[in-house]
Short mmCIF file of C-alpha atoms and ligand atoms in Angstrom, two decimals:
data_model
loop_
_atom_site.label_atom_id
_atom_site.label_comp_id
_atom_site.label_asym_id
_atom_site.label_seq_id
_atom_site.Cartn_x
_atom_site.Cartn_y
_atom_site.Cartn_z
CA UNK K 6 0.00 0.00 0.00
CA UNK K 7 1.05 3.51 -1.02
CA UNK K 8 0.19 6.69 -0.48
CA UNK K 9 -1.43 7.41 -3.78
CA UNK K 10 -3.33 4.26 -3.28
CA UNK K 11 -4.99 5.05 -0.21
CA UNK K 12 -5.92 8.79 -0.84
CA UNK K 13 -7.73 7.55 -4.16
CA UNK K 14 -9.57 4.19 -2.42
CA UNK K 15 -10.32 6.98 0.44
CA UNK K 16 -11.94 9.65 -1.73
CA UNK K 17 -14.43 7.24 -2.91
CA UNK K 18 -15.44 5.45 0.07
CA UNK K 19 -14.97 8.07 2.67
CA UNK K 20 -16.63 11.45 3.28
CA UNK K 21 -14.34 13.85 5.82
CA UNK K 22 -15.66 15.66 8.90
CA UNK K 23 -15.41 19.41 8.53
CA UNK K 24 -14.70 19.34 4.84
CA UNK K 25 -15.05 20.78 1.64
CA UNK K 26 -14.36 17.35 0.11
CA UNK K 27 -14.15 19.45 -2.97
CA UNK K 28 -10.70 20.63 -1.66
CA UNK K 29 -9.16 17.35 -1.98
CA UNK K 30 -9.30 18.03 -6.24
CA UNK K 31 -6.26 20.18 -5.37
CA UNK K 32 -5.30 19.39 -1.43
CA UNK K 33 -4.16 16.20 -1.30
CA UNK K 34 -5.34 13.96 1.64
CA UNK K 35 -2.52 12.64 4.20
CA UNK K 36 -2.90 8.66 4.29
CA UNK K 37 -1.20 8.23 8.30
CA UNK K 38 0.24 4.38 8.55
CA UNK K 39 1.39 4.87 11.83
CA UNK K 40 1.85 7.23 14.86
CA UNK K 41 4.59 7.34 17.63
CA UNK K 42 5.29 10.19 20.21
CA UNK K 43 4.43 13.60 18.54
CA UNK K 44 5.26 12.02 15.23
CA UNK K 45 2.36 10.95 12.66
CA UNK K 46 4.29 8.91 9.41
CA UNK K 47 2.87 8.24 6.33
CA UNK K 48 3.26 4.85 3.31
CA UNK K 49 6.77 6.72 1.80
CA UNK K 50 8.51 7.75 5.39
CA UNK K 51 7.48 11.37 5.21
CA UNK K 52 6.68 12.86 8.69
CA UNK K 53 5.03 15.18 10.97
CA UNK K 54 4.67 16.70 14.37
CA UNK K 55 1.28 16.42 15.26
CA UNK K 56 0.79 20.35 16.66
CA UNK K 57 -2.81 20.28 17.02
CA UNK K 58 -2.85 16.72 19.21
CA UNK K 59 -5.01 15.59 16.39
CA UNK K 60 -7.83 17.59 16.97
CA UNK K 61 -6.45 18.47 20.66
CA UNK K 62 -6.98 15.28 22.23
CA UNK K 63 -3.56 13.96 22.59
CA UNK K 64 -1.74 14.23 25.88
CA UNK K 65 1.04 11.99 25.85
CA UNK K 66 1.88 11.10 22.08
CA UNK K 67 0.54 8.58 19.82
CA UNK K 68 1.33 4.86 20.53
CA UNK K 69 2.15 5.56 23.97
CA UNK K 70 3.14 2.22 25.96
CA UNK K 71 1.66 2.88 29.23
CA UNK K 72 -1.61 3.45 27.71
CA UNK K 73 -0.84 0.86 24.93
CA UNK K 74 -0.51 -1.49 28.27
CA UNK K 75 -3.55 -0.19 30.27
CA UNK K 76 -5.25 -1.10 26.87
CA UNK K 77 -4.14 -4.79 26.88
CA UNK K 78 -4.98 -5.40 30.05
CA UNK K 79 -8.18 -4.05 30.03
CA UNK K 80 -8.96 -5.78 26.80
CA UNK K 81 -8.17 -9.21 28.44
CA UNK K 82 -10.75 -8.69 31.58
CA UNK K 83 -13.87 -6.68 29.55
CA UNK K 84 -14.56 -4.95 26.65
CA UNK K 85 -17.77 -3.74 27.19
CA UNK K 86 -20.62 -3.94 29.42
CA UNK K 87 -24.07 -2.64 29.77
CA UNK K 88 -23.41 0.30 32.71
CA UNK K 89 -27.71 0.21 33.23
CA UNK K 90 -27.85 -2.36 36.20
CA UNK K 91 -24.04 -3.35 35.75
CA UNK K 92 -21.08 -1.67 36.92
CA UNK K 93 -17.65 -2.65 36.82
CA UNK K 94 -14.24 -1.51 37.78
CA UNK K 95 -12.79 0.91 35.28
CA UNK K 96 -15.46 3.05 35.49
CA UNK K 97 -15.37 3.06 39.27
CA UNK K 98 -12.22 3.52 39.88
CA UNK K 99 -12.32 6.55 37.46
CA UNK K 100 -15.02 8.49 38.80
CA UNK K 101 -13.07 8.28 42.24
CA UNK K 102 -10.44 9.54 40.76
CA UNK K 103 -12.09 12.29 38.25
CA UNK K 104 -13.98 13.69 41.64
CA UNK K 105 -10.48 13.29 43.51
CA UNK K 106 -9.07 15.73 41.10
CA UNK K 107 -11.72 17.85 39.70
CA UNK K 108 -12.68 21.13 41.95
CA UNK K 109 -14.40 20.29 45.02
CA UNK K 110 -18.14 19.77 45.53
CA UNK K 111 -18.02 17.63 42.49
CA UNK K 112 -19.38 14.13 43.11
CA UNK K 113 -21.21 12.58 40.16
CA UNK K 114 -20.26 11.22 37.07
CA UNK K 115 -22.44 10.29 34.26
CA UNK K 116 -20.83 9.19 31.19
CA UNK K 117 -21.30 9.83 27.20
CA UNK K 118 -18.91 8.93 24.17
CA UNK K 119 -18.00 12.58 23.03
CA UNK K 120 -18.25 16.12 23.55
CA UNK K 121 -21.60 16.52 22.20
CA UNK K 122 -23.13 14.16 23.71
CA UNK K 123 -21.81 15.20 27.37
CA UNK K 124 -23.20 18.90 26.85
CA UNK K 125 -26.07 17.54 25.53
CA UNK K 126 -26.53 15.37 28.55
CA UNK K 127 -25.61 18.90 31.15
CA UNK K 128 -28.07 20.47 29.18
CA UNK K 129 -30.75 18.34 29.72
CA UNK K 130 -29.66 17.43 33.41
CA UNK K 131 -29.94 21.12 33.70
CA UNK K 132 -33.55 22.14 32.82
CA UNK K 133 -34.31 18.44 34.19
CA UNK K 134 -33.05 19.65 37.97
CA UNK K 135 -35.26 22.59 38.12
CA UNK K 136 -38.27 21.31 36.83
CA UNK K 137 -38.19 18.40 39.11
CA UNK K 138 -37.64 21.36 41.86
CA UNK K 139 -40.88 22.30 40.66
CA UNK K 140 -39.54 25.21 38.41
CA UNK K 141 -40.20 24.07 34.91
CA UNK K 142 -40.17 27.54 33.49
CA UNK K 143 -36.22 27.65 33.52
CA UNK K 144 -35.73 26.48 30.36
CA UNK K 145 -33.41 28.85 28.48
CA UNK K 146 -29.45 29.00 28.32
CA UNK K 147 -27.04 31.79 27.95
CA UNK K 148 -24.03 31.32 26.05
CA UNK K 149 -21.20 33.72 25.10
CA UNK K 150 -20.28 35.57 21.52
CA UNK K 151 -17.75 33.42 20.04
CA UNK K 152 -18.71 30.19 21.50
CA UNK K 153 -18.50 26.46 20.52
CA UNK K 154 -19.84 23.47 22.46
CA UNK K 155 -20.24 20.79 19.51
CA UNK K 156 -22.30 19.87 16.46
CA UNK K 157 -25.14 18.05 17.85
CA UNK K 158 -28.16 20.52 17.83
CA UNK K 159 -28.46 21.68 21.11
CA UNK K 160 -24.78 21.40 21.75
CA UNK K 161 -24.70 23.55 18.35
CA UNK K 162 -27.79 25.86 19.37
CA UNK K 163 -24.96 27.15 22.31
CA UNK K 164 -22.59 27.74 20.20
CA UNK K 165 -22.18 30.50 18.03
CA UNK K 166 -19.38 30.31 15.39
CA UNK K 167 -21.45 31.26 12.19
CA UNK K 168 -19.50 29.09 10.03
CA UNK K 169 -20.88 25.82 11.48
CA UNK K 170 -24.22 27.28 12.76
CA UNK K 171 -25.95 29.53 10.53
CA UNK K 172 -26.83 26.64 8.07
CA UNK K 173 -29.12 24.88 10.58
CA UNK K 174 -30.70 27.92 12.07
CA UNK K 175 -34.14 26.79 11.54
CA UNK K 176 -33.08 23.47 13.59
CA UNK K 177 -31.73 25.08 17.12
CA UNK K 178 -33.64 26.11 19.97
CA UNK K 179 -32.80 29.96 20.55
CA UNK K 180 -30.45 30.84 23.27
CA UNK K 181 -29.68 34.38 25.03
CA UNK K 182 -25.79 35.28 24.00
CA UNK K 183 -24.15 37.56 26.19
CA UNK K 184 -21.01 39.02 24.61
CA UNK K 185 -17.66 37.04 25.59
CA UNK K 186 -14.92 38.52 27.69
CA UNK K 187 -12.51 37.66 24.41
CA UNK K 188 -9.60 39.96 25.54
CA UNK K 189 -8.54 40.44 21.54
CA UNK K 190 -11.31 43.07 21.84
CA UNK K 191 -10.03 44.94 24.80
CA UNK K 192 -9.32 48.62 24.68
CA UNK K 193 -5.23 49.94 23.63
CA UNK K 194 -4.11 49.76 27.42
CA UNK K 195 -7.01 48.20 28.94
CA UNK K 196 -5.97 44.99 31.10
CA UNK K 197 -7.41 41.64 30.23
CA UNK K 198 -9.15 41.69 33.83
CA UNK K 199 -10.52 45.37 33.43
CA UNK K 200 -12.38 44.50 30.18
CA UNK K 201 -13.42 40.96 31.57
CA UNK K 202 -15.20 42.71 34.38
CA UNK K 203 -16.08 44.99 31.98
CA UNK K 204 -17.28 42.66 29.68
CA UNK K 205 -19.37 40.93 32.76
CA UNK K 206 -21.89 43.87 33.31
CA UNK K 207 -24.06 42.29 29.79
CA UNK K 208 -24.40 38.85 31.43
CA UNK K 209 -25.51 40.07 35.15
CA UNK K 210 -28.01 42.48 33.50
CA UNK K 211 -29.39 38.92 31.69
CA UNK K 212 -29.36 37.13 34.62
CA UNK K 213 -30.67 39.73 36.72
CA UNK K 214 -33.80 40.34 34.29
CA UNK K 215 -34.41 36.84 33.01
CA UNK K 216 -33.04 34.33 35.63
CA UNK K 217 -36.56 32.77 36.08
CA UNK K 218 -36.30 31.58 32.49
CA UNK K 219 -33.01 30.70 32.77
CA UNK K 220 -31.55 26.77 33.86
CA UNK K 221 -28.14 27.65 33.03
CA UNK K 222 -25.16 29.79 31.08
CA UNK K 223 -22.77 27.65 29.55
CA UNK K 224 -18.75 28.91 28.93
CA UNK K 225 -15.49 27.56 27.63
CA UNK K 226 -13.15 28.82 30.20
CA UNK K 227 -10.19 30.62 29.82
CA UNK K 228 -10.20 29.89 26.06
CA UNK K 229 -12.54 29.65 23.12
CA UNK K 230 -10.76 27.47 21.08
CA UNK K 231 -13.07 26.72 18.17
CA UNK K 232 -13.72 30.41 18.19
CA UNK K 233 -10.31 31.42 17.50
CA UNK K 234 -8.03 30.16 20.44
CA UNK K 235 -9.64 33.57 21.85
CA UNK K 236 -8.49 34.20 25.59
CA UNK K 237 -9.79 35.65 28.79
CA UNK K 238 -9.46 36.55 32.06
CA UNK K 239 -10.51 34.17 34.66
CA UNK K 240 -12.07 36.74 36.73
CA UNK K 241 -15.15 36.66 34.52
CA UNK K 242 -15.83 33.33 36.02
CA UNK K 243 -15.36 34.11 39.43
CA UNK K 244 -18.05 36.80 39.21
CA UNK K 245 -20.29 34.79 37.08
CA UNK K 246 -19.94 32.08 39.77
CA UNK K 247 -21.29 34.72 42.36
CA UNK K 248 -24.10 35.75 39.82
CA UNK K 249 -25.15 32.32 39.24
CA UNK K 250 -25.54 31.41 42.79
CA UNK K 251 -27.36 34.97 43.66
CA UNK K 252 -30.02 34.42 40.68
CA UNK K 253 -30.22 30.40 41.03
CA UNK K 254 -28.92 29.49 37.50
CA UNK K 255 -26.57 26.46 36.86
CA UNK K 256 -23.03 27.04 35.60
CA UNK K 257 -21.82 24.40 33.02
CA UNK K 258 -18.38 24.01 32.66
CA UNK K 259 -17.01 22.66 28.95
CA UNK K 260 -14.06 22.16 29.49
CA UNK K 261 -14.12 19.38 26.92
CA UNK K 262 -11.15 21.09 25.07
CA UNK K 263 -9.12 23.09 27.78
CA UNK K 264 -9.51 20.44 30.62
CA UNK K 265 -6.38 18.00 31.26
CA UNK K 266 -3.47 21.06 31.27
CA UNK K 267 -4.14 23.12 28.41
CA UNK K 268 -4.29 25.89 29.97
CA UNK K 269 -1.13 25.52 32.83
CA UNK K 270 -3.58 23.89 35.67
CA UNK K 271 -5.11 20.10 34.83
CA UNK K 272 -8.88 22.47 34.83
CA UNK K 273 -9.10 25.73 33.73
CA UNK K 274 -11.52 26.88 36.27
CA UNK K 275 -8.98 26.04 38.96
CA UNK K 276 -7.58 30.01 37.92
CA UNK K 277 -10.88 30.90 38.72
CA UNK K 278 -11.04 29.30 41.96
CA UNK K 279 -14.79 28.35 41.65
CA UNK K 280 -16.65 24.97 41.15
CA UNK K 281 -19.24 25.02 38.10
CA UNK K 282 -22.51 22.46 38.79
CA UNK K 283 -21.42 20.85 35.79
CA UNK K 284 -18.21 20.46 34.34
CA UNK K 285 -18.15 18.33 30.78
CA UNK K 286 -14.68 16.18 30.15
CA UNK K 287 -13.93 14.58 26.96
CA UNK K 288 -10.99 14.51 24.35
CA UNK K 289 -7.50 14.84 26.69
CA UNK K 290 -9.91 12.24 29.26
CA UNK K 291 -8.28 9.06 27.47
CA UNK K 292 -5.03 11.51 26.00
CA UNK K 293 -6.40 10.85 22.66
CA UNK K 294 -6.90 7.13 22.36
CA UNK K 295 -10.42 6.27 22.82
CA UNK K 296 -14.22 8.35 22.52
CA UNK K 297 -15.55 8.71 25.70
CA UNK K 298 -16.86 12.01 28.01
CA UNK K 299 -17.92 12.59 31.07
CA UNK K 300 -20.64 14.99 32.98
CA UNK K 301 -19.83 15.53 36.62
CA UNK K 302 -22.27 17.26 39.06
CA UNK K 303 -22.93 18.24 42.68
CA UNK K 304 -24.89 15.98 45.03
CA UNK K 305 -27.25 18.69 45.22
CA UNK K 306 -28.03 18.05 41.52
CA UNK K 307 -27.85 14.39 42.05
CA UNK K 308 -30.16 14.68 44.95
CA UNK K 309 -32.78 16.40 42.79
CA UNK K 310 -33.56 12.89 40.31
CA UNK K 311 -33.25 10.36 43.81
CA UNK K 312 -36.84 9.39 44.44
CA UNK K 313 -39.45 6.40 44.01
CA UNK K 314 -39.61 5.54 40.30
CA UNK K 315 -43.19 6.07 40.09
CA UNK K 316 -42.00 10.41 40.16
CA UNK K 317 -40.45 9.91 37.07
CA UNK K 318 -37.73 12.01 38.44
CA UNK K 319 -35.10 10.22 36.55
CA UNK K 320 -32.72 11.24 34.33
CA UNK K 321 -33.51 8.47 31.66
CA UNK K 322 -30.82 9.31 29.04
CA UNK K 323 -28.37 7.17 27.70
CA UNK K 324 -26.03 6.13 24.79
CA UNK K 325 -24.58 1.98 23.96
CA UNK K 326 -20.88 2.84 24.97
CA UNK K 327 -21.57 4.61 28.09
CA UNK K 328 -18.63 4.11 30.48
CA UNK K 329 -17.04 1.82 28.26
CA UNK K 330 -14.07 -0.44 30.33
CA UNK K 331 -11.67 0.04 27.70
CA UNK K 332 -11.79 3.56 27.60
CA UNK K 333 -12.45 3.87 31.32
CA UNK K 334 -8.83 2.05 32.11
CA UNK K 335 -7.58 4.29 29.40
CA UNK K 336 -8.50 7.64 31.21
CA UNK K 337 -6.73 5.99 34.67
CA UNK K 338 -3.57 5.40 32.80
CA UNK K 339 -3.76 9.16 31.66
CA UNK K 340 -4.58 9.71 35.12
CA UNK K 341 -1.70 8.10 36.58
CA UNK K 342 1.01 9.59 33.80
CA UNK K 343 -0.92 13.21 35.23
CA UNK K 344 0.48 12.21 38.92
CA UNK K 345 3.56 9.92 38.36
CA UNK K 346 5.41 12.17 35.96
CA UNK K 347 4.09 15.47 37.33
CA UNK K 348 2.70 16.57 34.32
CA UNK K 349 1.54 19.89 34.92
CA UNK K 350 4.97 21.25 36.54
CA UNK K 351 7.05 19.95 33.92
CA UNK K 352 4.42 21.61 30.75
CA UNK K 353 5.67 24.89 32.26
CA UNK K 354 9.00 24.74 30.65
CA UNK K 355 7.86 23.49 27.47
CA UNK K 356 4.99 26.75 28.12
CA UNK K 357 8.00 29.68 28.91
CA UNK K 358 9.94 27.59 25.39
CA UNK K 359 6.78 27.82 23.36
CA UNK K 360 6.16 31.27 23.81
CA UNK K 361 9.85 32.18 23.94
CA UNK K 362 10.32 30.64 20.57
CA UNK K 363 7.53 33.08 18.84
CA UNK K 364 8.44 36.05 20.68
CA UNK K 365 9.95 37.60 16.96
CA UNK K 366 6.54 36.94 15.76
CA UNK K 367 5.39 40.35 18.04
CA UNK K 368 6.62 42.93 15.65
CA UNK K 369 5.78 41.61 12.26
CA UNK K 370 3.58 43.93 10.02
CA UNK K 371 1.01 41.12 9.87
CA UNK K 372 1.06 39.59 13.40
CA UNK K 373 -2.14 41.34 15.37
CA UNK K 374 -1.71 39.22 18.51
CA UNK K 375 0.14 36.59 20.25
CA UNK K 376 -1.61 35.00 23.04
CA UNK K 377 -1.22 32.14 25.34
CA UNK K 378 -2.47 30.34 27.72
CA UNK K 379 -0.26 27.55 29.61
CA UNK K 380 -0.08 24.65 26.60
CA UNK K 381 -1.85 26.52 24.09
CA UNK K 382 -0.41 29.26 21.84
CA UNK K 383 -1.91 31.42 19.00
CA UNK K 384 -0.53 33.74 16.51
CA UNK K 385 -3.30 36.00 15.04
CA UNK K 386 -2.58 36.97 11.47
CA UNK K 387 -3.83 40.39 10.45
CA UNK K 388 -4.11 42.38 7.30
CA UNK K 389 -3.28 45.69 9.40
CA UNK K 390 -1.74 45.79 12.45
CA UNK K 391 -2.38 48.81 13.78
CA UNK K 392 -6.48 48.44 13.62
CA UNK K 393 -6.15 44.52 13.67
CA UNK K 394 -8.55 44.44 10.35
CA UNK K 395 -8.22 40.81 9.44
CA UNK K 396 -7.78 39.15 5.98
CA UNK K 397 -11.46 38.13 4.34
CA UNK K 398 -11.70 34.32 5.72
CA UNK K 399 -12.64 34.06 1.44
CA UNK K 400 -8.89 34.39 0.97
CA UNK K 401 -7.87 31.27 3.37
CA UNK K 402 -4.93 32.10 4.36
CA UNK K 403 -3.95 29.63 6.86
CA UNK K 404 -4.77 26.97 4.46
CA UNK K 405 -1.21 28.28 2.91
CA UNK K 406 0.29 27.90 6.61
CA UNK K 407 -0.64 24.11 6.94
CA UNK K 408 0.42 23.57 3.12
CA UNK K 409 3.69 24.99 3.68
CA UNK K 410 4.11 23.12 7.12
CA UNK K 411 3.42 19.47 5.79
CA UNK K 412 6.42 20.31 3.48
CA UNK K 413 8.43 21.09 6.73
CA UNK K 414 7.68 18.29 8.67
CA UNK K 415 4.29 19.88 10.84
CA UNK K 416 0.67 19.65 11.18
CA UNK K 417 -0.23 22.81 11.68
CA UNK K 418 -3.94 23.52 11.42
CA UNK K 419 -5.09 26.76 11.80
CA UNK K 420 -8.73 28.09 12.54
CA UNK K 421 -9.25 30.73 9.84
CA UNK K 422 -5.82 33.29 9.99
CA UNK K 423 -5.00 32.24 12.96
CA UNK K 424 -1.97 29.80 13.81
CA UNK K 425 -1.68 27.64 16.64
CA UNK K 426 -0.26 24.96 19.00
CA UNK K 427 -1.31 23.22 21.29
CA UNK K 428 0.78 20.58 21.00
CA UNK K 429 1.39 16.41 23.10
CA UNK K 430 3.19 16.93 26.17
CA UNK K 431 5.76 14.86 24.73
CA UNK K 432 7.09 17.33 22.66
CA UNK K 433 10.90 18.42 23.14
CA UNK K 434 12.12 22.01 23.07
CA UNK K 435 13.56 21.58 19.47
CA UNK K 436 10.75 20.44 18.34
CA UNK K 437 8.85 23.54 19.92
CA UNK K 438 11.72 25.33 17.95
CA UNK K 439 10.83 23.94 15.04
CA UNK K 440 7.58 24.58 14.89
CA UNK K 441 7.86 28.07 15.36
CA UNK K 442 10.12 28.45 12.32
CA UNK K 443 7.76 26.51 10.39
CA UNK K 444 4.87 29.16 11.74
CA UNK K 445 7.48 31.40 10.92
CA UNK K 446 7.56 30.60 7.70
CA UNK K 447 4.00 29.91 6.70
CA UNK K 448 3.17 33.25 8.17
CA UNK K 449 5.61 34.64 5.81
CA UNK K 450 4.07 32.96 3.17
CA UNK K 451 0.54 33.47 3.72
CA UNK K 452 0.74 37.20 3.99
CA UNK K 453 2.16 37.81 0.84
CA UNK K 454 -0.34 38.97 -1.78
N1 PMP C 521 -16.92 21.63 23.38
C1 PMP C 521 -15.73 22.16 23.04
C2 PMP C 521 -15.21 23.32 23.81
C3 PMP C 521 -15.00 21.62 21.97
O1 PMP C 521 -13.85 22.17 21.62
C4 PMP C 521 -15.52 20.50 21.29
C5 PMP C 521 -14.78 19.84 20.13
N2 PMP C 521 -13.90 20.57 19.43
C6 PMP C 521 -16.75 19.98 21.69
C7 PMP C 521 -17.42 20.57 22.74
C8 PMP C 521 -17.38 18.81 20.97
O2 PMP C 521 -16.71 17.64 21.23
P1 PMP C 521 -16.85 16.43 20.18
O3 PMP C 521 -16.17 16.89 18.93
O4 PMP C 521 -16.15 15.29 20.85
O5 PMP C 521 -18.29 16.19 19.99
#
């Protein structure tokens, strides 16, 4: 098997997520054979660091033999098992451990097979909890400008990147957006906190006028990654943890992408010092290996669905795979790389190197921002500095950054003109290095006219 071979059998049995597959007449598909560490390899020995953790899932590399291990072993005992009436010991032993290191007051874990699906399930366990408190007229959700939460319909209802949304209008339930505290908008000289708080005043004027329609507002902390790998302040969340509690709304964590380090502490609302009622868990959960999410919750949520059957206070919602062992044992072996090798200590090197190795990037004509946030780091690129106008998304100019970095070695991927990494925690300084020449140079190239 080649290369050639595979890209032409794939284009006619195989239709891409997220694509155009109209592209692929002049973008040529990358056929992977195999993966090890941050390296992805295709049929004719041509490689690439994976930069984007494949969608941001990876943690600790591809093929890595711990979880490779865990794997085995699991596979060996059970593969699967019905988790309605059945338990087993995976999925114990991981919810002990996810409430262990999750912020306090979390307790519960209910489990789903993707992103979607777990802010699907907070959603519903949401407006569920208040109507069995006898408060069925909370039924609306706040979300922020900028958003993204997933593609399922309500999951894509909260979000509100016009490029995936807009199409299915008619399908989503309406939502009440309150703008985000994105600091790329701030002020010339305005701190990230001042405009967060400033930013804040829209969503306790919505929760102060409409919290009795309202179950819950739903954020991305500390970045909106779909949106941009946009950044904030985590002071936004502290207040909207006081709001919430003050006007009786839920706060639902996704921290489906930015959970498990990517932004310097294992959850991002740990800079916020707060606990959400829900927080949803999914792609670094199994560091890339295996689908599987998780919703955990408060025992006063918990507490709210406990009664006789015959209430029909349950929450009757499941999916096949739901706390599946395999993936179950694979989230404890993440778990125990997290504590054994100190994980989150040791990213702050690579952190200081990644945005050490950009920092030329900050005067270029065509650079409007450089942000970062622990593991994650974007390069905005502009078509004037100075008022930060960007380049019409018609003219796809990242698409020339990832072409130019698959000749150098990289998958780079960025989101409209803006360049990122958020890269394994496997990667080396030098290959940090790397990367940023590559960025470097697909910048460079991308700008031109
Ligand atoms: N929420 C956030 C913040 C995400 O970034 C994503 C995926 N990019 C999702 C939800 C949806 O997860 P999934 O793709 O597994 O459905």
């Amino acid at each position: 098997m080649g290369n050639a071979d595979l890209v032409a059998r794939g284009l006619k049995s195989v239709w891409h997520p997220c694509t155009q597959m109209k592209d692929h007449e002049s973008l040529p598909l990358v056929p992977i054979k195999r993966g090890e560490g941050v390296w992805l390899e295709d049929f004719e020995n041509n490689r690439y660091i994976d930069a984007v953790s494949s969608w941001w899932v990876n943690l600790f590399g591809h093929a890595n033999p711990r979880i490779n291990a865990a794997i085995v072993e699991q596979i060996e005992q059970l593969e699967h098992v019905i988790l309605a009436g059945f338990t087993h010991e995976p999925v114990v032993r991981l919810s002990e451990r996810l409430i262990e290191v999750t912020p306090p007051g979390l307790n519960k874990c209910f489990y789903a097979d993707n992103g979607s699906s777990a802010v699907e399930a907070a959603l519903k366990m949401s407006y569920h909890y208040w109507k069995n408190c006898g408060q069925p007229a909370k039924k609306n959700f706040v979300n922020l400008s900028n958003s993204y939460h997933g593609e399922t319909l309500g999951a894509l209802a909260l979000g509100d990147v016009a490029l995936y949304k807009e199409t299915y209008h008619p399908l989503l339930m309406d939502v009440i957006t309150a703008p985000s505290p994105d600091a790329y908008h701030r002020e010339p000289g305005e701190s990230e906190e001042s405009y967060a708080l400033r930013q804040f005043a829209e969503m306790e004027k919505i929760l102060a006028e409409r919290h009795e329609e309202i179950c819950a507002v739903v954020v991305e902390p500390l970045i909106q990654c779909a949106g941009g790998m946009r950044m904030h302040h985590p002071v936004y969340h502290t207040k909207l943890r006081e709001a919430c509690d003050r006007y009786h709304v839920h706060l639902i964590a996704d921290e489906i992408a930015v959970g498990f380090g990517r932004t310097g502490t294992m959850f991002a609302l740990e800079q916020a010092s707060i606990t959400p009622d829900f927080m949803c868990l999914s792609k670094g959960l199994t560091a890339g290996y295996l689908p599987l999410s998780v919703v955990l919750t408060t025992d006063k949520v918990y507490d709210a669905f406990y009664d006789d059957y015959n209430t029909l206070k349950a929450f009757l919602h499941s999916h096949s795979y739901t706390g599946n062992p395999i993936g179950c044992a694979v989230a404890l072996a993440t778990l125990d790389i997290f504590r054994d090798d100190r994980v989150i200590e040791s990213n702050r090197e690579l952190s200081a190197c990644m945005s050490e190795s950009v920092a030329h990037l900050a005067d270029h004509p065509n650079v409007g921002d450089i942000r970062q946030c622990g593991m994650t780091l974007a390069i905005e690129m502009v078509k004037d500095k100075t008022s930060k106008t960007p380049f019409p998304w018609q003219e796809r100019r990242g698409v020339r950054v990832y072409q130019h970095a698959l000749t150098r070695q990289a998958l780079l991927r960025p989101l409209g003109n803006v360049v990122y990494f958020m890269p394994p925690y496997i990667i080396t300084k030098d290959q940090i290095r790397h990367l940023a020449q590559v960025a470097t140079e697909g910048i460079e190239i991308a700008v031109r006219d």
